[in-house]
XYZ file of C-alpha atoms in Angstrom:
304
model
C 131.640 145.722 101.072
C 130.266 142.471 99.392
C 133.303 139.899 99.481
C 133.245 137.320 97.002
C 134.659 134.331 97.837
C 136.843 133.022 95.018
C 136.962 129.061 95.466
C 138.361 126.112 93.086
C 135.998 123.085 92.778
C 137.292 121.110 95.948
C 135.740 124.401 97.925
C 132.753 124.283 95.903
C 132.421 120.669 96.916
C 132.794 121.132 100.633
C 130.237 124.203 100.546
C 127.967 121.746 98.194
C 128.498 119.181 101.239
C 127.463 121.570 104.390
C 125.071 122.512 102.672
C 123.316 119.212 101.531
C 123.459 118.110 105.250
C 121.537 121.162 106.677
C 119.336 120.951 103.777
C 116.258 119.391 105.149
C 116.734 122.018 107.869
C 116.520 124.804 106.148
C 113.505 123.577 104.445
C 111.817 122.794 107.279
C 112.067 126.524 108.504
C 110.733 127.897 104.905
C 108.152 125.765 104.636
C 106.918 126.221 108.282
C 107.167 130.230 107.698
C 105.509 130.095 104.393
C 103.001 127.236 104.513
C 104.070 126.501 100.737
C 105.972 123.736 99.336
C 107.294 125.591 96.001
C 108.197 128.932 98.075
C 109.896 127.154 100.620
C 112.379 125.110 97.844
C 112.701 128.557 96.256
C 114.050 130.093 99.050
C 116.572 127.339 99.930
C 117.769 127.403 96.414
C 117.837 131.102 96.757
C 120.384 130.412 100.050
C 122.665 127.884 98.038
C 123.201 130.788 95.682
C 124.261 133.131 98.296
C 126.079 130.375 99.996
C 128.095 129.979 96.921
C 129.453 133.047 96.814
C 129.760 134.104 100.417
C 133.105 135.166 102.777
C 132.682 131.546 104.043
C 135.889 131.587 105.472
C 134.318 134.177 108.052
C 131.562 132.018 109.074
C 131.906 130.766 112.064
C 128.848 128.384 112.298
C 127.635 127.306 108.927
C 124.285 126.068 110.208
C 123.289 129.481 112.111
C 124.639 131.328 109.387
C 122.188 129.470 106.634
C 119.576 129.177 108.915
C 119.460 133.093 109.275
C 119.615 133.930 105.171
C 116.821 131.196 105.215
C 114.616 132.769 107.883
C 115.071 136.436 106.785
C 114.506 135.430 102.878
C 111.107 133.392 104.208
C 109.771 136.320 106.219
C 110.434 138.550 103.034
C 108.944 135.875 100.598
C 105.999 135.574 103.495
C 105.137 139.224 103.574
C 104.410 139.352 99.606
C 102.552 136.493 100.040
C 100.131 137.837 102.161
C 98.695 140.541 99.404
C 98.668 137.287 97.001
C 96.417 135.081 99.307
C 94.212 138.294 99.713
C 92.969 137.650 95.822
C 92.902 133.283 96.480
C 89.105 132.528 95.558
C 87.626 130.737 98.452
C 89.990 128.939 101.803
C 93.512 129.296 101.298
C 95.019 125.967 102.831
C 98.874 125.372 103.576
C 100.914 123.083 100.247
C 100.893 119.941 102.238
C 104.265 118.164 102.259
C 105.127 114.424 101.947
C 106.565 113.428 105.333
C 107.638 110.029 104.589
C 110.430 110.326 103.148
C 112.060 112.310 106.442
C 109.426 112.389 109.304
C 110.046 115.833 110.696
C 111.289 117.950 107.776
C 114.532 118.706 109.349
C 112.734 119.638 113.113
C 113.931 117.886 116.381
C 109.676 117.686 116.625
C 106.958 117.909 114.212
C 105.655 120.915 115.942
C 104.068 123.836 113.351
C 103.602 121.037 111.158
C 99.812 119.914 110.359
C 97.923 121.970 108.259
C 95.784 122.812 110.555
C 98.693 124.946 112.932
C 100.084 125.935 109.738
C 96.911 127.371 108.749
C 96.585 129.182 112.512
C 100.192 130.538 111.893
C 99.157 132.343 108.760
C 97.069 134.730 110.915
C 100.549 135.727 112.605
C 102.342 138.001 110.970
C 105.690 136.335 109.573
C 108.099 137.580 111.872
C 105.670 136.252 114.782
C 105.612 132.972 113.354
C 109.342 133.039 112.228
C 110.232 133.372 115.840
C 107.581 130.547 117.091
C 109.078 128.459 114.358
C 112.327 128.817 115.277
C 111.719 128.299 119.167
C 108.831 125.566 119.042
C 110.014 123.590 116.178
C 113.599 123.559 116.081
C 114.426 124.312 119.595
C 116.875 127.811 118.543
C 117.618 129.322 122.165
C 115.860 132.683 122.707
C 119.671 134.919 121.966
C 120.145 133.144 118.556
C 116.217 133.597 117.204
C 116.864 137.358 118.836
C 120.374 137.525 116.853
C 117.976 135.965 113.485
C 115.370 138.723 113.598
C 117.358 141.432 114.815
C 115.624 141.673 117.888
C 115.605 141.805 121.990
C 115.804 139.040 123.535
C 113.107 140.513 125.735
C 111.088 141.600 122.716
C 111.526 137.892 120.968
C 110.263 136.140 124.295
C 107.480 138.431 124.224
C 106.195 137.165 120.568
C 107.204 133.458 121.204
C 104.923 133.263 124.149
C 101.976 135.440 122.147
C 102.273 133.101 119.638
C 101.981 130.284 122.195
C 98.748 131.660 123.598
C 97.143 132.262 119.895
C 97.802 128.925 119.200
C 96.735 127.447 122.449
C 93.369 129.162 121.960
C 92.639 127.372 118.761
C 94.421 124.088 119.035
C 91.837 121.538 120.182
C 93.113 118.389 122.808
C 94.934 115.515 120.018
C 94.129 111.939 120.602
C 96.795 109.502 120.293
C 97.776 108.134 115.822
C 95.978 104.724 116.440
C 92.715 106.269 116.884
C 93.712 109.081 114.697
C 93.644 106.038 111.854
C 91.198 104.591 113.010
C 88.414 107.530 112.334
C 90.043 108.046 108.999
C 89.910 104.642 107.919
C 86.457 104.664 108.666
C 85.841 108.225 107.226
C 87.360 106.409 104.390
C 85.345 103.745 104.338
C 82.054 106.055 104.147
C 83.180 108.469 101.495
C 84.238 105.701 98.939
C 80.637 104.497 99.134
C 78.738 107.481 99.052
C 77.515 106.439 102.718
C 76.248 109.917 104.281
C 75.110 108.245 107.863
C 78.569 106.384 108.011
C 80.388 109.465 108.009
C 78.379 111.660 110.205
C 78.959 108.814 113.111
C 82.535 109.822 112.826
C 82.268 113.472 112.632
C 81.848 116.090 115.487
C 78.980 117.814 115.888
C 80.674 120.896 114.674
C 83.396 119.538 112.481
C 84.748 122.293 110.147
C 85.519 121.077 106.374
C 87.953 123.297 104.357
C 88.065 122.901 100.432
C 90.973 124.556 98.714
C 90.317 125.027 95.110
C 91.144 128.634 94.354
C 88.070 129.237 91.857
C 87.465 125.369 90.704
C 84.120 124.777 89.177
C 81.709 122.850 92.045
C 84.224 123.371 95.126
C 82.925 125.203 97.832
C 84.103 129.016 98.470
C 83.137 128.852 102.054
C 83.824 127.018 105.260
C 81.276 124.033 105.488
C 80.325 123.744 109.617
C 78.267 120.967 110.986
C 77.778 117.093 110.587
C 75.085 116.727 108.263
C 76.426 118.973 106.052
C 79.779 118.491 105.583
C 78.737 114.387 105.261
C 76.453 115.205 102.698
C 79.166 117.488 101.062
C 81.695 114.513 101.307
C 79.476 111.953 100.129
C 79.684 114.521 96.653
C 83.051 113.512 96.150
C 81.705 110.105 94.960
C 80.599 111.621 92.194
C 82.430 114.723 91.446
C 85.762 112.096 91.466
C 84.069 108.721 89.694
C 85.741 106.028 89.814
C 88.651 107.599 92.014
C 91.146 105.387 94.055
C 91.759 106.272 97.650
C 94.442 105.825 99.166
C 96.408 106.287 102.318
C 99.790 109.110 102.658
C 101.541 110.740 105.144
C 101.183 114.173 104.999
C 102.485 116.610 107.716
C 103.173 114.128 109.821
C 99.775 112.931 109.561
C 97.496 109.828 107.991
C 95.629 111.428 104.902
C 94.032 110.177 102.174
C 95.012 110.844 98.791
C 92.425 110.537 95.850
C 93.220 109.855 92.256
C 91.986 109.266 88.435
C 93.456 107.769 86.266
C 97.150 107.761 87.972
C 97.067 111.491 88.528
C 96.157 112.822 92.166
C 92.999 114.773 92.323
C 92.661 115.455 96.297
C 94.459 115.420 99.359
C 92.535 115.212 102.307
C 94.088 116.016 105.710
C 91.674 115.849 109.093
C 92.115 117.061 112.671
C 90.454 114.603 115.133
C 89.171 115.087 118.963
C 87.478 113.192 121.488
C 84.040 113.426 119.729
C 85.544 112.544 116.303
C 87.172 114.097 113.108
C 86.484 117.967 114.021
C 88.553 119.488 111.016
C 88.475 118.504 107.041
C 91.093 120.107 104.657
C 90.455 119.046 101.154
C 93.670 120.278 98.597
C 92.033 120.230 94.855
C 94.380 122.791 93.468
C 97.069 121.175 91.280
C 99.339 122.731 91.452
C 99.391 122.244 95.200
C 99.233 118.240 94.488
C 101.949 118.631 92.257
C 103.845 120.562 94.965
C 103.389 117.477 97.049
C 104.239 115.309 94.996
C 107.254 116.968 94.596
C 108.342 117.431 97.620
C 108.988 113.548 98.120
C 111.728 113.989 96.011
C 113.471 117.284 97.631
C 116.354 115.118 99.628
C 117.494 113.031 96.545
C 119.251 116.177 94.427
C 121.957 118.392 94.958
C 121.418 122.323 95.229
C-alpha cells in the first residue's frame, strides 16, 4: 500500500534540505545513464516529487534510497530513448554539460563523463551502463548497485566487468590536460582562420569528426574519417559561422571551444586527443542541445 507521508512545512524543509545536498548526485547518475542534459533534470525533478510524498520516516539511508528512484527512473527514461534516437537525422552526440560550475557532476571521479565514453555507453543497453555508472563513477559497492537493479551480485559483476572490456576496446591511451590544451588551442588557432594545413598538423591520421545537427541544412549526416578531410570540413566553419567568436569552456570535464554569433552559441566543439594528435571531433549544432548546456550551469543555484 502507497503511504503518504503527511508532513507540516518544517518536514518539507528538511526533505527540501537532503535533498538539495544529494542533488548534484543524483544528476550526475541521470545524466551519465541518459547522455542528455534536459532528461537527466527531468528525472531528478521527477525524484523530488516522489521524495515529497514518500514514508520517509522508513528510509533508512536517504542517499541510497534517492539514488535508486533516480537510477530505475533513468534506465526507464533511457529505454524510450533509444526508439527516439533511432529517427535522429545523422550522429546522435551526448547534451554536453557545463562542468565548471562543479567539476565532477556529483562523482568522486569524472569517469563516464566525456562525450566520447558517453557516446560508447549508448551502445550498452541502459541497465549495462546503469550498473558501470554506478560502479566506475560513483564508486556504489557491487551489493548496493545489485540491491539498485534488482540483481545478483554475481550477475551485476558480470555486466560491470563487460562493460569494462567494451569500453577498454574503444577508449584510446589519454595524454595528460596541458597538452590536451595545447592541440586545441592550436586547432583553434587554425579553424578561426580558415587555415586547412594548420589543422591537419594537429590531427591524426585517422581522426574521426562527429557533427550533431539532427537534419540542419549543410551539416554533415555522416562520420567524416581522415585528416584532409575533416580539416577541409573544419576550415567550412569559417564560413558557415561568419564572423563567429570562439571561445574556450569546460565541458565534461574537458577544454572545448564554444562558437557564437551575435551573443547566442552556435557550436560546441568537444575533441578526444592521443599521442599522434586530436583523434576525435564532436561538433553540437543542435540548439536545443546548446541551450541544454547552457542551462545546465545554472542547475545547483535553485531549489527542487
Amino acid at each position: 500500500m502507497d503511504q503518504r507521508q503527511p508532513f507540516d512545512d518544517d518536514a518539507l524543509d528538511a526533505a527540501a534540505d537532503a535533498f538539495e545536498r544529494l542533488r548534484p548526485r543524483l544528476f550526475g547518475i541521470a545524466y551519465r545513464v541518459l547522455g542528455s542534459v534536459s532528461e537527466a533534470e527531468d528525472v531528478v525533478q521527477d525524484v523530488w516529487v516522489r521524495w515529497q510524498s514518500a514514508d520517509r520516516s522508513a528510509v533508512l539511508d536517504h542517499g541510497a534510497f534517492l539514488a535508486t528512484i533516480t537510477t530505475r527512473l533513468a534506465i526507464n527514461v533511457a529505454r524510450s530513448a533509444r526508439v527516439r534516437r533511432e529517427a535522429y537525422v545523422g550522429p546522435w552526440l551526448p547534451e554536453p554539460v557545463d562542468t565548471s560550475v562543479d567539476p565532477q557532476v556529483g562523482a568522486e571521479r569524472g569517469e563516464a563523463l566525456e562525450l566520447a565514453v558517453l557516446l560508447v555507453l549508448e551502445r550498452l543497453n541502459p541497465v549495462e551502463r546503469a550498473a558501470y555508472v554506478l560502479r566506475e563513477a560513483f564508486d556504489y559497492a557491487y551489493d548496493e548497485i545489485a540491491g539498485m537493479l534488482e540483481l545478483s551480485q554475481a550477475n551485476t559483476r558480470q555486466i560491470v566487468s563487460r562493460a569494462r572490456k567494451r569500453l577498454a576496446a574503444e577508449r584510446r591511451e589519454p595524454v595528460d590536460t596541458a597538452q590536451h590544451r595545447r592541440l586545441l588551442d592550436a586547432f583553434v588557432a587554425a579553424a578561426r582562420h580558415g587555415d586547412v594545413a594548420a589543422l591537419e598538423t594537429v590531427l591524426s591520421a585517422d581522426v574521426v569528426a562527429y557533427a550533431d545537427g539532427n537534419g540542419m541544412r549543410g551539416v554533415a549526416r555522416l562520420e567524416i574519417v581522415g585528416a584532409g578531410r575533416v580539416a577541409k570540413v573544419t576550415a567550412f566553419a569559417q564560413k558557415f559561422f561568419p564572423g563567429a567568436d570562439y571561445g574556450m569552456v569546460q565541458a565534461n570535464g574537458q577544454p572545448s571551444l564554444l562558437l557564437a554569433q551575435d551573443g547566442v552559441t552556435v557550436a560546441l566543439v568537444s575533441a578526444t586527443v592521443g599521442p599522434d594528435g586530436i583523434d576525435g571531433l564532436y561538433w553540437v549544432l543542435t540548439p536545443d542541445k546548446l541551450r541544454a548546456y547552457e542551462r545546465s550551469a545554472r542547475r545547483l543555484t535553485g531549489r527542487p
